[in-house]
Amino acid sequence: MNILALLDQIPIGFVVLACVTLGLAPFVPEPHLWEKLKMLGAGTLTKPIDIFDLFWHAWPWLLLIAKLARMALSRQA
C-alpha cells in the first residue's frame, strides 16, 4: 500500500478532530502550536523539547493540508 492510498483511507472527521484537540491544545493561555511558531519566527526555538512540541502539535494540521490537497486533486481528475 502506498502513502497516498493510506492518506485516502483516513477519515476527514478524524483529521479535523485531531486538529481541534491535539493541534490547539492547551487552549489557555495560548495554543502550543501558536507559541512554538512565534518562537520559530523569533529564532528562539532551540531546545529539542520545543522542536518536538512544535512537531507534535503541527502534525494534525500538516495531515489536514495533505488530505485537503489530495481531495482537491482527486476532484479535478
PDB file of N, CA, C and O in Angstrom:
ATOM      1  N   MET A   1       0.852  -1.178   0.000  1.00  0.00           N
ATOM      2  CA  MET A   1       0.000   0.000   0.000  1.00  0.00           C
ATOM      3  C   MET A   1       0.897   1.240   0.000  1.00  0.00           C
ATOM      4  O   MET A   1       1.826   1.342   0.780  1.00  0.00           O
ATOM      5  N   ASN A   2       0.577   2.175  -0.858  1.00  0.00           N
ATOM      6  CA  ASN A   2       1.391   3.396  -0.897  1.00  0.00           C
ATOM      7  C   ASN A   2       0.828   4.456   0.048  1.00  0.00           C
ATOM      8  O   ASN A   2      -0.263   4.328   0.583  1.00  0.00           O
ATOM      9  N   ILE A   3       1.580   5.497   0.229  1.00  0.00           N
ATOM     10  CA  ILE A   3       1.235   6.537   1.199  1.00  0.00           C
ATOM     11  C   ILE A   3      -0.035   7.296   0.803  1.00  0.00           C
ATOM     12  O   ILE A   3      -0.807   7.707   1.655  1.00  0.00           O
ATOM     13  N   LEU A   4      -0.268   7.472  -0.486  1.00  0.00           N
ATOM     14  CA  LEU A   4      -1.467   8.191  -0.934  1.00  0.00           C
ATOM     15  C   LEU A   4      -2.726   7.380  -0.673  1.00  0.00           C
ATOM     16  O   LEU A   4      -3.765   7.936  -0.304  1.00  0.00           O
ATOM     17  N   ALA A   5      -2.638   6.073  -0.842  1.00  0.00           N
ATOM     18  CA  ALA A   5      -3.785   5.213  -0.537  1.00  0.00           C
ATOM     19  C   ALA A   5      -4.087   5.254   0.956  1.00  0.00           C
ATOM     20  O   ALA A   5      -5.255   5.264   1.364  1.00  0.00           O
ATOM     21  N   LEU A   6      -3.051   5.280   1.759  1.00  0.00           N
ATOM     22  CA  LEU A   6      -3.233   5.381   3.206  1.00  0.00           C
ATOM     23  C   LEU A   6      -3.871   6.718   3.573  1.00  0.00           C
ATOM     24  O   LEU A   6      -4.777   6.779   4.412  1.00  0.00           O
ATOM     25  N   LEU A   7      -3.425   7.787   2.942  1.00  0.00           N
ATOM     26  CA  LEU A   7      -3.995   9.112   3.184  1.00  0.00           C
ATOM     27  C   LEU A   7      -5.472   9.141   2.807  1.00  0.00           C
ATOM     28  O   LEU A   7      -6.280   9.754   3.507  1.00  0.00           O
ATOM     29  N   ASP A   8      -5.832   8.468   1.728  1.00  0.00           N
ATOM     30  CA  ASP A   8      -7.230   8.418   1.300  1.00  0.00           C
ATOM     31  C   ASP A   8      -8.115   7.681   2.299  1.00  0.00           C
ATOM     32  O   ASP A   8      -9.307   7.951   2.393  1.00  0.00           O
ATOM     33  N   GLN A   9      -7.551   6.750   3.039  1.00  0.00           N
ATOM     34  CA  GLN A   9      -8.339   5.941   3.969  1.00  0.00           C
ATOM     35  C   GLN A   9      -8.603   6.640   5.305  1.00  0.00           C
ATOM     36  O   GLN A   9      -9.487   6.232   6.045  1.00  0.00           O
ATOM     37  N   ILE A  10      -7.863   7.677   5.618  1.00  0.00           N
ATOM     38  CA  ILE A  10      -8.052   8.383   6.890  1.00  0.00           C
ATOM     39  C   ILE A  10      -9.291   9.269   6.770  1.00  0.00           C
ATOM     40  O   ILE A  10      -9.359  10.119   5.882  1.00  0.00           O
ATOM     41  N   PRO A  11     -10.268   9.091   7.655  1.00  0.00           N
ATOM     42  CA  PRO A  11     -11.479   9.923   7.584  1.00  0.00           C
ATOM     43  C   PRO A  11     -11.178  11.391   7.881  1.00  0.00           C
ATOM     44  O   PRO A  11     -10.420  11.712   8.797  1.00  0.00           O
ATOM     45  N   ILE A  12     -11.767  12.276   7.109  1.00  0.00           N
ATOM     46  CA  ILE A  12     -11.541  13.707   7.273  1.00  0.00           C
ATOM     47  C   ILE A  12     -12.010  14.174   8.649  1.00  0.00           C
ATOM     48  O   ILE A  12     -11.405  15.060   9.252  1.00  0.00           O
ATOM     49  N   GLY A  13     -13.069  13.574   9.178  1.00  0.00           N
ATOM     50  CA  GLY A  13     -13.555  13.935  10.512  1.00  0.00           C
ATOM     51  C   GLY A  13     -12.519  13.677  11.586  1.00  0.00           C
ATOM     52  O   GLY A  13     -12.368  14.478  12.522  1.00  0.00           O
ATOM     53  N   PHE A  14     -11.801  12.567  11.463  1.00  0.00           N
ATOM     54  CA  PHE A  14     -10.733  12.255  12.418  1.00  0.00           C
ATOM     55  C   PHE A  14      -9.633  13.305  12.357  1.00  0.00           C
ATOM     56  O   PHE A  14      -9.119  13.742  13.390  1.00  0.00           O
ATOM     57  N   VAL A  15      -9.284  13.722  11.163  1.00  0.00           N
ATOM     58  CA  VAL A  15      -8.209  14.698  10.987  1.00  0.00           C
ATOM     59  C   VAL A  15      -8.623  16.047  11.572  1.00  0.00           C
ATOM     60  O   VAL A  15      -7.838  16.705  12.266  1.00  0.00           O
ATOM     61  N   VAL A  16      -9.859  16.459  11.333  1.00  0.00           N
ATOM     62  CA  VAL A  16     -10.350  17.729  11.882  1.00  0.00           C
ATOM     63  C   VAL A  16     -10.389  17.659  13.408  1.00  0.00           C
ATOM     64  O   VAL A  16      -9.986  18.615  14.096  1.00  0.00           O
ATOM     65  N   LEU A  17     -10.841  16.531  13.957  1.00  0.00           N
ATOM     66  CA  LEU A  17     -10.868  16.361  15.406  1.00  0.00           C
ATOM     67  C   LEU A  17      -9.460  16.422  15.997  1.00  0.00           C
ATOM     68  O   LEU A  17      -9.236  17.044  17.040  1.00  0.00           O
ATOM     69  N   ALA A  18      -8.503  15.824  15.329  1.00  0.00           N
ATOM     70  CA  ALA A  18      -7.114  15.874  15.794  1.00  0.00           C
ATOM     71  C   ALA A  18      -6.590  17.314  15.763  1.00  0.00           C
ATOM     72  O   ALA A  18      -5.861  17.730  16.666  1.00  0.00           O
ATOM     73  N   CYS A  19      -6.965  18.082  14.742  1.00  0.00           N
ATOM     74  CA  CYS A  19      -6.533  19.482  14.658  1.00  0.00           C
ATOM     75  C   CYS A  19      -7.113  20.308  15.806  1.00  0.00           C
ATOM     76  O   CYS A  19      -6.401  21.108  16.411  1.00  0.00           O
ATOM     77  N   VAL A  20      -8.382  20.096  16.091  1.00  0.00           N
ATOM     78  CA  VAL A  20      -9.044  20.888  17.124  1.00  0.00           C
ATOM     79  C   VAL A  20      -8.527  20.521  18.514  1.00  0.00           C
ATOM     80  O   VAL A  20      -8.335  21.400  19.349  1.00  0.00           O
ATOM     81  N   THR A  21      -8.282  19.244  18.754  1.00  0.00           N
ATOM     82  CA  THR A  21      -7.851  18.835  20.087  1.00  0.00           C
ATOM     83  C   THR A  21      -6.337  18.921  20.234  1.00  0.00           C
ATOM     84  O   THR A  21      -5.824  19.795  20.925  1.00  0.00           O
ATOM     85  N   LEU A  22      -5.618  18.041  19.591  1.00  0.00           N
ATOM     86  CA  LEU A  22      -4.166  17.994  19.740  1.00  0.00           C
ATOM     87  C   LEU A  22      -3.497  19.203  19.088  1.00  0.00           C
ATOM     88  O   LEU A  22      -2.529  19.747  19.616  1.00  0.00           O
ATOM     89  N   GLY A  23      -4.027  19.618  17.972  1.00  0.00           N
ATOM     90  CA  GLY A  23      -3.409  20.735  17.252  1.00  0.00           C
ATOM     91  C   GLY A  23      -3.512  22.062  17.962  1.00  0.00           C
ATOM     92  O   GLY A  23      -2.685  22.939  17.758  1.00  0.00           O
ATOM     93  N   LEU A  24      -4.527  22.233  18.804  1.00  0.00           N
ATOM     94  CA  LEU A  24      -4.708  23.507  19.502  1.00  0.00           C
ATOM     95  C   LEU A  24      -4.492  23.421  21.009  1.00  0.00           C
ATOM     96  O   LEU A  24      -4.598  24.426  21.692  1.00  0.00           O
ATOM     97  N   ALA A  25      -4.236  22.230  21.538  1.00  0.00           N
ATOM     98  CA  ALA A  25      -4.067  22.068  22.985  1.00  0.00           C
ATOM     99  C   ALA A  25      -2.759  22.682  23.434  1.00  0.00           C
ATOM    100  O   ALA A  25      -1.786  22.671  22.691  1.00  0.00           O
ATOM    101  N   PRO A  26      -2.628  23.177  24.616  1.00  0.00           N
ATOM    102  CA  PRO A  26      -3.709  23.582  25.515  1.00  0.00           C
ATOM    103  C   PRO A  26      -4.322  24.893  25.017  1.00  0.00           C
ATOM    104  O   PRO A  26      -3.668  25.677  24.350  1.00  0.00           O
ATOM    105  N   PHE A  27      -5.550  25.103  25.322  1.00  0.00           N
ATOM    106  CA  PHE A  27      -6.270  26.263  24.794  1.00  0.00           C
ATOM    107  C   PHE A  27      -5.939  27.556  25.536  1.00  0.00           C
ATOM    108  O   PHE A  27      -6.073  28.636  24.999  1.00  0.00           O
ATOM    109  N   VAL A  28      -5.544  27.443  26.807  1.00  0.00           N
ATOM    110  CA  VAL A  28      -5.272  28.614  27.642  1.00  0.00           C
ATOM    111  C   VAL A  28      -3.849  28.516  28.166  1.00  0.00           C
ATOM    112  O   VAL A  28      -3.444  27.436  28.591  1.00  0.00           O
ATOM    113  N   PRO A  29      -3.014  29.484  28.180  1.00  0.00           N
ATOM    114  CA  PRO A  29      -3.265  30.858  27.767  1.00  0.00           C
ATOM    115  C   PRO A  29      -3.209  31.042  26.250  1.00  0.00           C
ATOM    116  O   PRO A  29      -3.816  31.959  25.719  1.00  0.00           O
ATOM    117  N   GLU A  30      -2.470  30.193  25.536  1.00  0.00           N
ATOM    118  CA  GLU A  30      -2.482  30.213  24.072  1.00  0.00           C
ATOM    119  C   GLU A  30      -2.085  28.824  23.587  1.00  0.00           C
ATOM    120  O   GLU A  30      -1.375  28.097  24.292  1.00  0.00           O
ATOM    121  N   PRO A  31      -2.554  28.428  22.418  1.00  0.00           N
ATOM    122  CA  PRO A  31      -2.185  27.097  21.904  1.00  0.00           C
ATOM    123  C   PRO A  31      -0.670  26.950  21.758  1.00  0.00           C
ATOM    124  O   PRO A  31       0.030  27.889  21.373  1.00  0.00           O
ATOM    125  N   HIS A  32      -0.168  25.760  22.101  1.00  0.00           N
ATOM    126  CA  HIS A  32       1.265  25.490  21.996  1.00  0.00           C
ATOM    127  C   HIS A  32       1.767  25.716  20.575  1.00  0.00           C
ATOM    128  O   HIS A  32       2.878  26.209  20.383  1.00  0.00           O
ATOM    129  N   LEU A  33       0.965  25.331  19.597  1.00  0.00           N
ATOM    130  CA  LEU A  33       1.400  25.490  18.214  1.00  0.00           C
ATOM    131  C   LEU A  33       1.676  26.958  17.907  1.00  0.00           C
ATOM    132  O   LEU A  33       2.697  27.300  17.311  1.00  0.00           O
ATOM    133  N   TRP A  34       0.790  27.829  18.324  1.00  0.00           N
ATOM    134  CA  TRP A  34       0.980  29.258  18.092  1.00  0.00           C
ATOM    135  C   TRP A  34       2.230  29.759  18.825  1.00  0.00           C
ATOM    136  O   TRP A  34       3.034  30.519  18.278  1.00  0.00           O
ATOM    137  N   GLU A  35       2.400  29.307  20.073  1.00  0.00           N
ATOM    138  CA  GLU A  35       3.569  29.696  20.860  1.00  0.00           C
ATOM    139  C   GLU A  35       4.869  29.244  20.184  1.00  0.00           C
ATOM    140  O   GLU A  35       5.822  30.016  20.076  1.00  0.00           O
ATOM    141  N   LYS A  36       4.880  27.999  19.689  1.00  0.00           N
ATOM    142  CA  LYS A  36       6.096  27.468  19.061  1.00  0.00           C
ATOM    143  C   LYS A  36       6.365  28.145  17.720  1.00  0.00           C
ATOM    144  O   LYS A  36       7.517  28.365  17.347  1.00  0.00           O
ATOM    145  N   LEU A  37       5.317  28.495  16.985  1.00  0.00           N
ATOM    146  CA  LEU A  37       5.504  29.210  15.726  1.00  0.00           C
ATOM    147  C   LEU A  37       6.072  30.607  15.969  1.00  0.00           C
ATOM    148  O   LEU A  37       6.908  31.083  15.197  1.00  0.00           O
ATOM    149  N   LYS A  38       5.627  31.243  17.038  1.00  0.00           N
ATOM    150  CA  LYS A  38       6.196  32.551  17.395  1.00  0.00           C
ATOM    151  C   LYS A  38       7.662  32.404  17.780  1.00  0.00           C
ATOM    152  O   LYS A  38       8.494  33.244  17.402  1.00  0.00           O
ATOM    153  N   MET A  39       7.987  31.333  18.512  1.00  0.00           N
ATOM    154  CA  MET A  39       9.384  31.088  18.878  1.00  0.00           C
ATOM    155  C   MET A  39      10.222  30.833  17.623  1.00  0.00           C
ATOM    156  O   MET A  39      11.347  31.314  17.527  1.00  0.00           O
ATOM    157  N   LEU A  40       9.669  30.080  16.681  1.00  0.00           N
ATOM    158  CA  LEU A  40      10.377  29.803  15.433  1.00  0.00           C
ATOM    159  C   LEU A  40      10.649  31.096  14.677  1.00  0.00           C
ATOM    160  O   LEU A  40      11.753  31.325  14.180  1.00  0.00           O
ATOM    161  N   GLY A  41       9.656  31.956  14.616  1.00  0.00           N
ATOM    162  CA  GLY A  41       9.820  33.240  13.942  1.00  0.00           C
ATOM    163  C   GLY A  41      10.830  34.147  14.622  1.00  0.00           C
ATOM    164  O   GLY A  41      11.551  34.902  13.970  1.00  0.00           O
ATOM    165  N   ALA A  42      10.888  34.053  15.953  1.00  0.00           N
ATOM    166  CA  ALA A  42      11.821  34.888  16.711  1.00  0.00           C
ATOM    167  C   ALA A  42      13.223  34.293  16.765  1.00  0.00           C
ATOM    168  O   ALA A  42      14.157  34.945  17.229  1.00  0.00           O
ATOM    169  N   GLY A  43      13.371  33.052  16.326  1.00  0.00           N
ATOM    170  CA  GLY A  43      14.676  32.402  16.361  1.00  0.00           C
ATOM    171  C   GLY A  43      15.045  31.823  17.711  1.00  0.00           C
ATOM    172  O   GLY A  43      16.207  31.550  17.969  1.00  0.00           O
ATOM    173  N   THR A  44      14.056  31.636  18.588  1.00  0.00           N
ATOM    174  CA  THR A  44      14.334  31.106  19.930  1.00  0.00           C
ATOM    175  C   THR A  44      13.926  29.644  20.086  1.00  0.00           C
ATOM    176  O   THR A  44      13.979  29.122  21.191  1.00  0.00           O
ATOM    177  N   LEU A  45      13.540  29.010  19.010  1.00  0.00           N
ATOM    178  CA  LEU A  45      13.148  27.594  19.059  1.00  0.00           C
ATOM    179  C   LEU A  45      14.412  26.748  18.935  1.00  0.00           C
ATOM    180  O   LEU A  45      14.775  26.292  17.857  1.00  0.00           O
ATOM    181  N   THR A  46      15.100  26.546  20.058  1.00  0.00           N
ATOM    182  CA  THR A  46      16.386  25.867  20.018  1.00  0.00           C
ATOM    183  C   THR A  46      16.427  24.590  20.847  1.00  0.00           C
ATOM    184  O   THR A  46      17.220  23.708  20.560  1.00  0.00           O
ATOM    185  N   LYS A  47      15.593  24.487  21.866  1.00  0.00           N
ATOM    186  CA  LYS A  47      15.607  23.304  22.726  1.00  0.00           C
ATOM    187  C   LYS A  47      14.953  22.130  22.007  1.00  0.00           C
ATOM    188  O   LYS A  47      13.913  22.307  21.352  1.00  0.00           O
ATOM    189  N   PRO A  48      15.515  20.936  22.139  1.00  0.00           N
ATOM    190  CA  PRO A  48      14.911  19.758  21.498  1.00  0.00           C
ATOM    191  C   PRO A  48      13.459  19.515  21.916  1.00  0.00           C
ATOM    192  O   PRO A  48      12.636  19.137  21.084  1.00  0.00           O
ATOM    193  N   ILE A  49      13.120  19.783  23.169  1.00  0.00           N
ATOM    194  CA  ILE A  49      11.742  19.563  23.623  1.00  0.00           C
ATOM    195  C   ILE A  49      10.786  20.529  22.920  1.00  0.00           C
ATOM    196  O   ILE A  49       9.653  20.170  22.600  1.00  0.00           O
ATOM    197  N   ASP A  50      11.231  21.741  22.654  1.00  0.00           N
ATOM    198  CA  ASP A  50      10.392  22.715  21.946  1.00  0.00           C
ATOM    199  C   ASP A  50      10.210  22.322  20.486  1.00  0.00           C
ATOM    200  O   ASP A  50       9.120  22.488  19.921  1.00  0.00           O
ATOM    201  N   ILE A  51      11.261  21.805  19.867  1.00  0.00           N
ATOM    202  CA  ILE A  51      11.173  21.351  18.474  1.00  0.00           C
ATOM    203  C   ILE A  51      10.225  20.166  18.382  1.00  0.00           C
ATOM    204  O   ILE A  51       9.376  20.100  17.492  1.00  0.00           O
ATOM    205  N   PHE A  52      10.341  19.222  19.328  1.00  0.00           N
ATOM    206  CA  PHE A  52       9.419  18.087  19.372  1.00  0.00           C
ATOM    207  C   PHE A  52       7.989  18.566  19.592  1.00  0.00           C
ATOM    208  O   PHE A  52       7.057  18.075  18.960  1.00  0.00           O
ATOM    209  N   ASP A  53       7.803  19.531  20.482  1.00  0.00           N
ATOM    210  CA  ASP A  53       6.479  20.062  20.779  1.00  0.00           C
ATOM    211  C   ASP A  53       5.868  20.717  19.541  1.00  0.00           C
ATOM    212  O   ASP A  53       4.668  20.568  19.280  1.00  0.00           O
ATOM    213  N   LEU A  54       6.682  21.438  18.786  1.00  0.00           N
ATOM    214  CA  LEU A  54       6.199  22.025  17.537  1.00  0.00           C
ATOM    215  C   LEU A  54       5.719  20.932  16.591  1.00  0.00           C
ATOM    216  O   LEU A  54       4.620  21.019  16.041  1.00  0.00           O
ATOM    217  N   PHE A  55       6.538  19.901  16.406  1.00  0.00           N
ATOM    218  CA  PHE A  55       6.140  18.794  15.536  1.00  0.00           C
ATOM    219  C   PHE A  55       4.876  18.119  16.053  1.00  0.00           C
ATOM    220  O   PHE A  55       3.959  17.821  15.283  1.00  0.00           O
ATOM    221  N   TRP A  56       4.804  17.871  17.338  1.00  0.00           N
ATOM    222  CA  TRP A  56       3.676  17.145  17.922  1.00  0.00           C
ATOM    223  C   TRP A  56       2.358  17.890  17.719  1.00  0.00           C
ATOM    224  O   TRP A  56       1.325  17.285  17.435  1.00  0.00           O
ATOM    225  N   HIS A  57       2.363  19.194  17.854  1.00  0.00           N
ATOM    226  CA  HIS A  57       1.133  19.965  17.699  1.00  0.00           C
ATOM    227  C   HIS A  57       0.866  20.363  16.246  1.00  0.00           C
ATOM    228  O   HIS A  57      -0.247  20.773  15.912  1.00  0.00           O
ATOM    229  N   ALA A  58       1.866  20.245  15.372  1.00  0.00           N
ATOM    230  CA  ALA A  58       1.696  20.634  13.969  1.00  0.00           C
ATOM    231  C   ALA A  58       1.278  19.475  13.075  1.00  0.00           C
ATOM    232  O   ALA A  58       0.666  19.711  12.033  1.00  0.00           O
ATOM    233  N   TRP A  59       1.575  18.213  13.444  1.00  0.00           N
ATOM    234  CA  TRP A  59       1.298  17.116  12.526  1.00  0.00           C
ATOM    235  C   TRP A  59      -0.176  16.996  12.141  1.00  0.00           C
ATOM    236  O   TRP A  59      -0.463  16.688  10.982  1.00  0.00           O
ATOM    237  N   PRO A  60      -1.142  17.261  13.040  1.00  0.00           N
ATOM    238  CA  PRO A  60      -2.530  17.178  12.565  1.00  0.00           C
ATOM    239  C   PRO A  60      -2.834  18.199  11.474  1.00  0.00           C
ATOM    240  O   PRO A  60      -3.568  17.912  10.521  1.00  0.00           O
ATOM    241  N   TRP A  61      -2.266  19.397  11.610  1.00  0.00           N
ATOM    242  CA  TRP A  61      -2.507  20.437  10.611  1.00  0.00           C
ATOM    243  C   TRP A  61      -1.844  20.095   9.279  1.00  0.00           C
ATOM    244  O   TRP A  61      -2.416  20.345   8.217  1.00  0.00           O
ATOM    245  N   LEU A  62      -0.653  19.522   9.342  1.00  0.00           N
ATOM    246  CA  LEU A  62       0.029  19.095   8.118  1.00  0.00           C
ATOM    247  C   LEU A  62      -0.744  17.964   7.435  1.00  0.00           C
ATOM    248  O   LEU A  62      -0.867  17.939   6.205  1.00  0.00           O
ATOM    249  N   LEU A  63      -1.281  17.061   8.243  1.00  0.00           N
ATOM    250  CA  LEU A  63      -2.099  15.973   7.699  1.00  0.00           C
ATOM    251  C   LEU A  63      -3.376  16.523   7.062  1.00  0.00           C
ATOM    252  O   LEU A  63      -3.782  16.077   5.996  1.00  0.00           O
ATOM    253  N   LEU A  64      -3.996  17.519   7.700  1.00  0.00           N
ATOM    254  CA  LEU A  64      -5.199  18.132   7.139  1.00  0.00           C
ATOM    255  C   LEU A  64      -4.904  18.804   5.802  1.00  0.00           C
ATOM    256  O   LEU A  64      -5.673  18.660   4.846  1.00  0.00           O
ATOM    257  N   ILE A  65      -3.791  19.512   5.718  1.00  0.00           N
ATOM    258  CA  ILE A  65      -3.410  20.154   4.461  1.00  0.00           C
ATOM    259  C   ILE A  65      -3.201  19.109   3.369  1.00  0.00           C
ATOM    260  O   ILE A  65      -3.682  19.268   2.243  1.00  0.00           O
ATOM    261  N   ALA A  66      -2.495  18.028   3.707  1.00  0.00           N
ATOM    262  CA  ALA A  66      -2.260  16.958   2.734  1.00  0.00           C
ATOM    263  C   ALA A  66      -3.572  16.307   2.313  1.00  0.00           C
ATOM    264  O   ALA A  66      -3.790  16.031   1.127  1.00  0.00           O
ATOM    265  N   LYS A  67      -4.460  16.069   3.264  1.00  0.00           N
ATOM    266  CA  LYS A  67      -5.753  15.427   2.972  1.00  0.00           C
ATOM    267  C   LYS A  67      -6.609  16.321   2.069  1.00  0.00           C
ATOM    268  O   LYS A  67      -7.197  15.841   1.100  1.00  0.00           O
ATOM    269  N   LEU A  68      -6.678  17.605   2.384  1.00  0.00           N
ATOM    270  CA  LEU A  68      -7.472  18.523   1.572  1.00  0.00           C
ATOM    271  C   LEU A  68      -6.888  18.685   0.173  1.00  0.00           C
ATOM    272  O   LEU A  68      -7.637  18.760  -0.815  1.00  0.00           O
ATOM    273  N   ALA A  69      -5.568  18.734   0.068  1.00  0.00           N
ATOM    274  CA  ALA A  69      -4.924  18.828  -1.250  1.00  0.00           C
ATOM    275  C   ALA A  69      -5.211  17.570  -2.063  1.00  0.00           C
ATOM    276  O   ALA A  69      -5.522  17.653  -3.264  1.00  0.00           O
ATOM    277  N   ARG A  70      -5.136  16.427  -1.414  1.00  0.00           N
ATOM    278  CA  ARG A  70      -5.410  15.149  -2.104  1.00  0.00           C
ATOM    279  C   ARG A  70      -6.863  15.097  -2.566  1.00  0.00           C
ATOM    280  O   ARG A  70      -7.161  14.644  -3.670  1.00  0.00           O
ATOM    281  N   MET A  71      -7.786  15.561  -1.725  1.00  0.00           N
ATOM    282  CA  MET A  71      -9.207  15.580  -2.089  1.00  0.00           C
ATOM    283  C   MET A  71      -9.446  16.531  -3.266  1.00  0.00           C
ATOM    284  O   MET A  71     -10.206  16.208  -4.179  1.00  0.00           O
ATOM    285  N   ALA A  72      -8.802  17.685  -3.261  1.00  0.00           N
ATOM    286  CA  ALA A  72      -8.961  18.651  -4.345  1.00  0.00           C
ATOM    287  C   ALA A  72      -8.413  18.102  -5.649  1.00  0.00           C
ATOM    288  O   ALA A  72      -9.022  18.265  -6.725  1.00  0.00           O
ATOM    289  N   LEU A  73      -7.254  17.451  -5.597  1.00  0.00           N
ATOM    290  CA  LEU A  73      -6.662  16.892  -6.803  1.00  0.00           C
ATOM    291  C   LEU A  73      -7.482  15.729  -7.355  1.00  0.00           C
ATOM    292  O   LEU A  73      -7.582  15.571  -8.573  1.00  0.00           O
ATOM    293  N   SER A  74      -8.082  14.935  -6.486  1.00  0.00           N
ATOM    294  CA  SER A  74      -8.880  13.804  -6.971  1.00  0.00           C
ATOM    295  C   SER A  74     -10.182  14.281  -7.607  1.00  0.00           C
ATOM    296  O   SER A  74     -10.729  13.608  -8.480  1.00  0.00           O
ATOM    297  N   ARG A  75     -10.690  15.444  -7.185  1.00  0.00           N
ATOM    298  CA  ARG A  75     -11.913  16.001  -7.802  1.00  0.00           C
ATOM    299  C   ARG A  75     -11.619  16.515  -9.208  1.00  0.00           C
ATOM    300  O   ARG A  75     -12.481  16.488 -10.076  1.00  0.00           O
ATOM    301  N   GLN A  76     -10.403  17.017  -9.421  1.00  0.00           N
ATOM    302  CA  GLN A  76     -10.045  17.555 -10.725  1.00  0.00           C
ATOM    303  C   GLN A  76      -9.840  16.465 -11.751  1.00  0.00           C
ATOM    304  O   GLN A  76     -10.020  16.686 -12.944  1.00  0.00           O
ATOM    305  N   ALA A  77      -9.462  15.284 -11.302  1.00  0.00           N
ATOM    306  CA  ALA A  77      -9.160  14.185 -12.230  1.00  0.00           C
ATOM    307  C   ALA A  77     -10.401  13.552 -12.807  1.00  0.00           C
ATOM    308  O   ALA A  77     -11.477  13.687 -12.510  1.00  0.00           O
TER     309      ALA A  77
END
